PDB file of C-alpha atoms in Angstrom:
ATOM      1  CA  UNK A 297      -0.149   0.034   0.025  1.00  0.00           C
ATOM      2  CA  UNK A 298       1.233   3.361  -1.066  1.00  0.00           C
ATOM      3  CA  UNK A 299       2.023   5.726   1.701  1.00  0.00           C
ATOM      4  CA  UNK A 300      -0.339   8.854   1.686  1.00  0.00           C
ATOM      5  CA  UNK A 301       1.424  12.176   1.774  1.00  0.00           C
ATOM      6  CA  UNK A 302       1.435  14.044   4.599  1.00  0.00           C
ATOM      7  CA  UNK A 303      -1.331  16.417   5.049  1.00  0.00           C
ATOM      8  CA  UNK A 304       0.374  18.650   7.242  1.00  0.00           C
ATOM      9  CA  UNK A 305       2.441  20.098   4.130  1.00  0.00           C
ATOM     10  CA  UNK A 306       0.849  23.611   3.212  1.00  0.00           C
ATOM     11  CA  UNK A 307      -0.173  23.800  -0.395  1.00  0.00           C
ATOM     12  CA  UNK A 308       0.298  27.332  -1.906  1.00  0.00           C
ATOM     13  CA  UNK A 309      -2.511  28.484  -4.088  1.00  0.00           C
ATOM     14  CA  UNK A 310      -2.129  29.419  -7.843  1.00  0.00           C
ATOM     15  CA  UNK A 311      -1.761  32.602  -7.586  1.00  0.00           C
ATOM     16  CA  UNK A 312       0.095  33.224  -4.253  1.00  0.00           C
ATOM     17  CA  UNK A 313       3.439  33.075  -5.759  1.00  0.00           C
ATOM     18  CA  UNK A 314       2.537  36.013  -8.177  1.00  0.00           C
ATOM     19  CA  UNK A 315       1.121  38.036  -5.320  1.00  0.00           C
ATOM     20  CA  UNK A 316       4.306  37.735  -3.271  1.00  0.00           C
ATOM     21  CA  UNK A 317       6.667  38.412  -6.166  1.00  0.00           C
ATOM     22  CA  UNK A 318       7.989  42.102  -6.348  1.00  0.00           C
ATOM     23  CA  UNK A 319       6.406  43.832  -9.216  1.00  0.00           C
ATOM     24  CA  UNK A 320       8.496  44.721 -12.125  1.00  0.00           C
ATOM     25  CA  UNK A 321       7.632  46.845 -15.047  1.00  0.00           C
ATOM     26  CA  UNK A 322       5.895  45.237 -17.804  1.00  0.00           C
ATOM     27  CA  UNK A 323       7.478  45.418 -21.253  1.00  0.00           C
ATOM     28  CA  UNK A 324       4.076  45.700 -23.229  1.00  0.00           C
ATOM     29  CA  UNK A 325       3.024  48.723 -21.274  1.00  0.00           C
ATOM     30  CA  UNK A 326       4.328  52.532 -21.237  1.00  0.00           C
ATOM     31  CA  UNK A 327       6.055  53.741 -18.103  1.00  0.00           C
ATOM     32  CA  UNK A 328       4.353  56.085 -16.024  1.00  0.00           C
ATOM     33  CA  UNK A 329       5.365  59.770 -16.593  1.00  0.00           C
ATOM     34  CA  UNK A 330       8.090  60.748 -13.962  1.00  0.00           C
ATOM     35  CA  UNK A 331       7.996  63.900 -12.030  1.00  0.00           C
ATOM     36  CA  UNK A 332      10.836  65.957 -13.157  1.00  0.00           C
ATOM     37  CA  UNK A 333      12.281  68.816 -10.913  1.00  0.00           C
ATOM     38  CA  UNK A 334      13.815  70.893 -13.761  1.00  0.00           C
ATOM     39  CA  UNK A 335      11.544  72.825 -15.794  1.00  0.00           C
ATOM     40  CA  UNK A 336      10.924  71.569 -19.590  1.00  0.00           C
ATOM     41  CA  UNK A 337      11.330  73.245 -22.754  1.00  0.00           C
ATOM     42  CA  UNK A 338      11.128  72.842 -26.412  1.00  0.00           C
ATOM     43  CA  UNK A 339      14.364  72.306 -28.067  1.00  0.00           C
ATOM     44  CA  UNK A 340      13.151  73.507 -31.321  1.00  0.00           C
ATOM     45  CA  UNK A 341      12.073  77.042 -29.951  1.00  0.00           C
ATOM     46  CA  UNK A 342      15.217  77.192 -27.868  1.00  0.00           C
ATOM     47  CA  UNK A 343      17.259  76.578 -31.135  1.00  0.00           C
ATOM     48  CA  UNK A 344      15.176  79.039 -33.043  1.00  0.00           C
ATOM     49  CA  UNK A 345      15.905  81.711 -30.283  1.00  0.00           C
ATOM     50  CA  UNK A 346      19.519  80.875 -30.474  1.00  0.00           C
ATOM     51  CA  UNK A 347      19.692  81.423 -33.858  1.00  0.00           C
ATOM     52  CA  UNK A 348      17.964  84.803 -33.559  1.00  0.00           C
ATOM     53  CA  UNK A 349      20.400  85.939 -31.234  1.00  0.00           C
ATOM     54  CA  UNK A 350      23.384  84.474 -33.247  1.00  0.00           C
ATOM     55  CA  UNK A 351      22.060  86.337 -36.304  1.00  0.00           C
ATOM     56  CA  UNK A 352      21.761  89.837 -34.296  1.00  0.00           C
ATOM     57  CA  UNK A 353      25.295  89.021 -32.861  1.00  0.00           C
ATOM     58  CA  UNK A 354      26.654  88.766 -36.206  1.00  0.00           C
ATOM     59  CA  UNK A 355      25.540  92.212 -37.492  1.00  0.00           C
ATOM     60  CA  UNK A 356      26.825  95.744 -37.713  1.00  0.00           C
ATOM     61  CA  UNK A 357      23.734  96.864 -35.596  1.00  0.00           C
ATOM     62  CA  UNK A 358      24.958  95.069 -32.507  1.00  0.00           C
ATOM     63  CA  UNK A 359      28.554  96.011 -32.843  1.00  0.00           C
ATOM     64  CA  UNK A 360      27.303 100.000 -33.102  1.00  0.00           C
ATOM     65  CA  UNK A 361      25.273  99.472 -29.927  1.00  0.00           C
ATOM     66  CA  UNK A 362      27.616  97.521 -27.873  1.00  0.00           C
ATOM     67  CA  UNK A 363      30.262 100.343 -28.887  1.00  0.00           C
ATOM     68  CA  UNK A 364      27.583 103.031 -27.795  1.00  0.00           C
ATOM     69  CA  UNK A 365      26.841 101.408 -24.506  1.00  0.00           C
ATOM     70  CA  UNK A 366      30.466 101.075 -23.647  1.00  0.00           C
ATOM     71  CA  UNK A 367      31.313 104.697 -24.557  1.00  0.00           C
ATOM     72  CA  UNK A 368      28.085 105.982 -22.612  1.00  0.00           C
ATOM     73  CA  UNK A 369      29.330 103.521 -19.590  1.00  0.00           C
ATOM     74  CA  UNK A 370      32.989 104.748 -19.492  1.00  0.00           C
ATOM     75  CA  UNK A 371      32.032 108.630 -19.886  1.00  0.00           C
ATOM     76  CA  UNK A 372      29.088 108.486 -17.505  1.00  0.00           C
ATOM     77  CA  UNK A 373      31.507 106.903 -14.921  1.00  0.00           C
ATOM     78  CA  UNK A 374      34.396 109.385 -15.682  1.00  0.00           C
ATOM     79  CA  UNK A 375      32.496 112.531 -15.673  1.00  0.00           C
ATOM     80  CA  UNK A 376      29.393 112.023 -13.613  1.00  0.00           C
ATOM     81  CA  UNK A 377      29.302 113.075  -9.858  1.00  0.00           C
ATOM     82  CA  UNK A 378      31.042 111.067  -7.522  1.00  0.00           C
ATOM     83  CA  UNK A 379      27.896 109.876  -5.747  1.00  0.00           C
ATOM     84  CA  UNK A 380      26.141 108.844  -9.156  1.00  0.00           C
ATOM     85  CA  UNK A 381      29.249 106.788 -10.541  1.00  0.00           C
ATOM     86  CA  UNK A 382      28.505 102.900 -10.570  1.00  0.00           C
ATOM     87  CA  UNK A 383      31.604 101.708 -11.452  1.00  0.00           C
ATOM     88  CA  UNK A 384      34.877 103.408 -11.168  1.00  0.00           C
ATOM     89  CA  UNK A 385      38.019 103.076 -12.867  1.00  0.00           C
ATOM     90  CA  UNK A 386      39.388 100.153 -13.924  1.00  0.00           C
ATOM     91  CA  UNK A 387      35.643  99.206 -14.706  1.00  0.00           C
ATOM     92  CA  UNK A 388      35.474  96.158 -13.239  1.00  0.00           C
ATOM     93  CA  UNK A 389      31.682  95.849 -13.453  1.00  0.00           C
ATOM     94  CA  UNK A 390      31.767  96.707 -17.099  1.00  0.00           C
ATOM     95  CA  UNK A 391      34.416  93.763 -17.370  1.00  0.00           C
ATOM     96  CA  UNK A 392      32.312  91.553 -15.806  1.00  0.00           C
ATOM     97  CA  UNK A 393      29.161  92.366 -17.855  1.00  0.00           C
ATOM     98  CA  UNK A 394      31.269  91.723 -21.076  1.00  0.00           C
ATOM     99  CA  UNK A 395      32.894  88.483 -20.264  1.00  0.00           C
ATOM    100  CA  UNK A 396      29.465  87.228 -19.265  1.00  0.00           C
ATOM    101  CA  UNK A 397      27.598  88.528 -22.394  1.00  0.00           C
ATOM    102  CA  UNK A 398      30.746  86.764 -24.159  1.00  0.00           C
ATOM    103  CA  UNK A 399      30.136  83.592 -22.451  1.00  0.00           C
ATOM    104  CA  UNK A 400      26.480  83.369 -23.198  1.00  0.00           C
ATOM    105  CA  UNK A 401      27.330  84.378 -26.656  1.00  0.00           C
ATOM    106  CA  UNK A 402      29.839  81.730 -27.389  1.00  0.00           C
ATOM    107  CA  UNK A 403      27.616  78.674 -26.710  1.00  0.00           C
ATOM    108  CA  UNK A 404      24.472  80.247 -28.583  1.00  0.00           C
ATOM    109  CA  UNK A 405      26.559  80.722 -31.737  1.00  0.00           C
ATOM    110  CA  UNK A 406      27.818  77.145 -31.414  1.00  0.00           C
ATOM    111  CA  UNK A 407      24.265  75.915 -30.997  1.00  0.00           C
ATOM    112  CA  UNK A 408      23.222  77.956 -33.930  1.00  0.00           C
ATOM    113  CA  UNK A 409      26.034  76.625 -35.976  1.00  0.00           C
ATOM    114  CA  UNK A 410      25.126  73.184 -35.300  1.00  0.00           C
ATOM    115  CA  UNK A 411      21.827  73.748 -36.333  1.00  0.00           C
ATOM    116  CA  UNK A 412      22.742  75.171 -39.694  1.00  0.00           C
ATOM    117  CA  UNK A 413      25.099  72.110 -40.200  1.00  0.00           C
ATOM    118  CA  UNK A 414      22.247  69.728 -39.502  1.00  0.00           C
ATOM    119  CA  UNK A 415      20.247  71.676 -42.133  1.00  0.00           C
ATOM    120  CA  UNK A 416      23.122  71.551 -44.545  1.00  0.00           C
ATOM    121  CA  UNK A 417      23.987  67.808 -43.708  1.00  0.00           C
ATOM    122  CA  UNK A 418      19.876  67.239 -44.683  1.00  0.00           C
ATOM    123  CA  UNK A 419      20.222  69.673 -47.840  1.00  0.00           C
ATOM    124  CA  UNK A 420      23.590  67.628 -49.069  1.00  0.00           C
ATOM    125  CA  UNK A 421      21.869  64.163 -48.517  1.00  0.00           C
ATOM    126  CA  UNK A 422      18.687  65.606 -50.512  1.00  0.00           C
ATOM    127  CA  UNK A 423      21.056  66.840 -53.346  1.00  0.00           C
ATOM    128  CA  UNK A 424      22.725  63.580 -53.508  1.00  0.00           C
ATOM    129  CA  UNK A 425      19.716  61.691 -53.791  1.00  0.00           C
ATOM    130  CA  UNK A 426      18.499  64.064 -56.578  1.00  0.00           C
ATOM    131  CA  UNK A 427      22.004  63.800 -58.506  1.00  0.00           C
ATOM    132  CA  UNK A 428      21.695  59.905 -58.138  1.00  0.00           C
ATOM    133  CA  UNK A 429      18.118  60.126 -59.582  1.00  0.00           C
ATOM    134  CA  UNK A 430      19.523  62.473 -62.281  1.00  0.00           C
ATOM    135  CA  UNK A 431      22.320  59.854 -63.236  1.00  0.00           C
ATOM    136  CA  UNK A 432      20.193  57.604 -63.478  1.00  0.00           C
ATOM    137  CA  UNK A 433      17.507  59.168 -65.644  1.00  0.00           C
ATOM    138  CA  UNK A 434      20.237  60.301 -67.738  1.00  0.00           C
ATOM    139  CA  UNK A 435      21.569  56.661 -68.087  1.00  0.00           C
ATOM    140  CA  UNK A 436      18.198  55.419 -68.784  1.00  0.00           C
ATOM    141  CA  UNK A 437      17.390  57.995 -71.676  1.00  0.00           C
ATOM    142  CA  UNK A 438      21.026  57.237 -72.969  1.00  0.00           C
ATOM    143  CA  UNK A 439      19.943  53.328 -73.363  1.00  0.00           C
ATOM    144  CA  UNK A 440      16.577  54.305 -74.937  1.00  0.00           C
ATOM    145  CA  UNK A 441      18.654  56.621 -77.619  1.00  0.00           C
ATOM    146  CA  UNK A 442      21.252  53.946 -78.221  1.00  0.00           C
ATOM    147  CA  UNK A 443      18.109  51.518 -78.850  1.00  0.00           C
ATOM    148  CA  UNK A 444      16.472  53.758 -80.746  1.00  0.00           C
ATOM    149  CA  UNK A 445      19.596  54.591 -83.126  1.00  0.00           C
ATOM    150  CA  UNK A 446      20.092  50.645 -83.245  1.00  0.00           C
ATOM    151  CA  UNK A 447      16.353  50.288 -84.379  1.00  0.00           C
ATOM    152  CA  UNK A 448      16.578  53.247 -86.941  1.00  0.00           C
ATOM    153  CA  UNK A 449      19.781  51.621 -88.507  1.00  0.00           C
ATOM    154  CA  UNK A 450      17.680  48.570 -89.453  1.00  0.00           C
ATOM    155  CA  UNK A 451      14.832  50.392 -90.712  1.00  0.00           C
ATOM    156  CA  UNK A 452      14.845  51.244 -94.633  1.00  0.00           C
ATOM    157  CA  UNK A 453      15.050  54.781 -94.920  1.00  0.00           C
ATOM    158  CA  UNK A 454      13.580  56.698 -98.623  1.00  0.00           C
ATOM    159  CA  UNK A 455      17.249  57.236 -99.925  1.00  0.00           C
ATOM    160  CA  UNK A 456      18.090  53.571 -99.310  1.00  0.00           C
ATOM    161  CA  UNK A 457      14.899  52.120-100.953  1.00  0.00           C
ATOM    162  CA  UNK A 458      15.232  54.748-104.110  1.00  0.00           C
ATOM    163  CA  UNK A 459      18.998  53.479-104.575  1.00  0.00           C
ATOM    164  CA  UNK A 460      17.605  49.876-104.198  1.00  0.00           C
ATOM    165  CA  UNK A 461      15.181  50.638-106.943  1.00  0.00           C
ATOM    166  CA  UNK A 462      17.612  52.669-109.096  1.00  0.00           C
ATOM    167  CA  UNK A 463      20.065  49.645-109.187  1.00  0.00           C
ATOM    168  CA  UNK A 464      17.001  47.153-109.723  1.00  0.00           C
ATOM    169  CA  UNK A 465      16.030  49.144-112.951  1.00  0.00           C
ATOM    170  CA  UNK A 466      19.620  49.283-113.918  1.00  0.00           C
ATOM    171  CA  UNK A 467      20.119  45.684-113.868  1.00  0.00           C
ATOM    172  CA  UNK A 468      16.847  45.206-115.598  1.00  0.00           C
ATOM    173  CA  UNK A 469      17.805  47.499-118.289  1.00  0.00           C
ATOM    174  CA  UNK A 470      21.163  45.680-118.655  1.00  0.00           C
ATOM    175  CA  UNK A 471      19.409  42.534-119.060  1.00  0.00           C
ATOM    176  CA  UNK A 472      16.817  43.731-121.767  1.00  0.00           C
ATOM    177  CA  UNK A 473      19.680  44.979-123.877  1.00  0.00           C
ATOM    178  CA  UNK A 474      21.693  41.588-123.572  1.00  0.00           C
ATOM    179  CA  UNK A 475      18.501  39.656-124.097  1.00  0.00           C
ATOM    180  CA  UNK A 476      16.957  41.831-126.721  1.00  0.00           C
ATOM    181  CA  UNK A 477      13.538  41.047-125.264  1.00  0.00           C
ATOM    182  CA  UNK A 478      10.883  43.353-123.225  1.00  0.00           C
ATOM    183  CA  UNK A 479      11.070  42.755-119.366  1.00  0.00           C
ATOM    184  CA  UNK A 480       8.388  45.135-117.999  1.00  0.00           C
ATOM    185  CA  UNK A 481       5.038  43.997-118.505  1.00  0.00           C
ATOM    186  CA  UNK A 482       3.951  47.627-119.102  1.00  0.00           C
ATOM    187  CA  UNK A 483       6.077  48.074-122.176  1.00  0.00           C
ATOM    188  CA  UNK A 484       5.078  44.762-123.347  1.00  0.00           C
ATOM    189  CA  UNK A 485       1.516  45.951-123.310  1.00  0.00           C
ATOM    190  CA  UNK A 486       2.330  49.330-125.029  1.00  0.00           C
ATOM    191  CA  UNK A 487       4.291  47.216-127.992  1.00  0.00           C
ATOM    192  CA  UNK A 488       1.583  44.556-128.726  1.00  0.00           C
ATOM    193  CA  UNK A 489      -1.121  46.973-130.354  1.00  0.00           C
ATOM    194  CA  UNK A 490       1.899  48.719-132.326  1.00  0.00           C
ATOM    195  CA  UNK A 491       2.674  45.042-133.607  1.00  0.00           C
ATOM    196  CA  UNK A 492      -0.886  44.541-134.532  1.00  0.00           C
ATOM    197  CA  UNK A 493      -1.006  47.618-136.607  1.00  0.00           C
ATOM    198  CA  UNK A 494       2.077  46.588-138.475  1.00  0.00           C
ATOM    199  CA  UNK A 495       0.909  43.069-139.602  1.00  0.00           C
ATOM    200  CA  UNK A 496      -2.128  44.982-141.072  1.00  0.00           C
TER     201      UNK A 496
END
């Protein structure tokens, strides 16, 4: 007789192991959005803004305005009364402002250049594909023109037919001279009534 299994062992229900397992994210479902502490911005909008700033920094208007601001700054801090001066001679605050402006201008210009490089790369890729299509079309048209020329070489032209007919006429005339009889049926039909009239 087979001994029965001990009934004291606990049997786990079917779904108990799944409930005790730690939850892992499923691959067939999107992740819930995470809370971000930093502000979000649109990279395209920021890139467009950087391009505008870089375009303005590269104009003569910016250089003129910056020169005017620096001259007014220096003249004010030299000629104004002592209690109205905010940046005295060695103009440390002016140096700080100019270095801050340069430190922001350089990355903005680089960002604008990177965007322009990306656009140039896309344009070059489109030009390359267009050139490939043009070359393929040109090769196809060249093959078609060559096949048409080969086909036209086998077609009988008017001059060729005329020269062949002239050769045949000369050959028939030569045979008629040698044989002494009429070869053309039209000539035979024209000469037969004359012979009848001669006989009469």
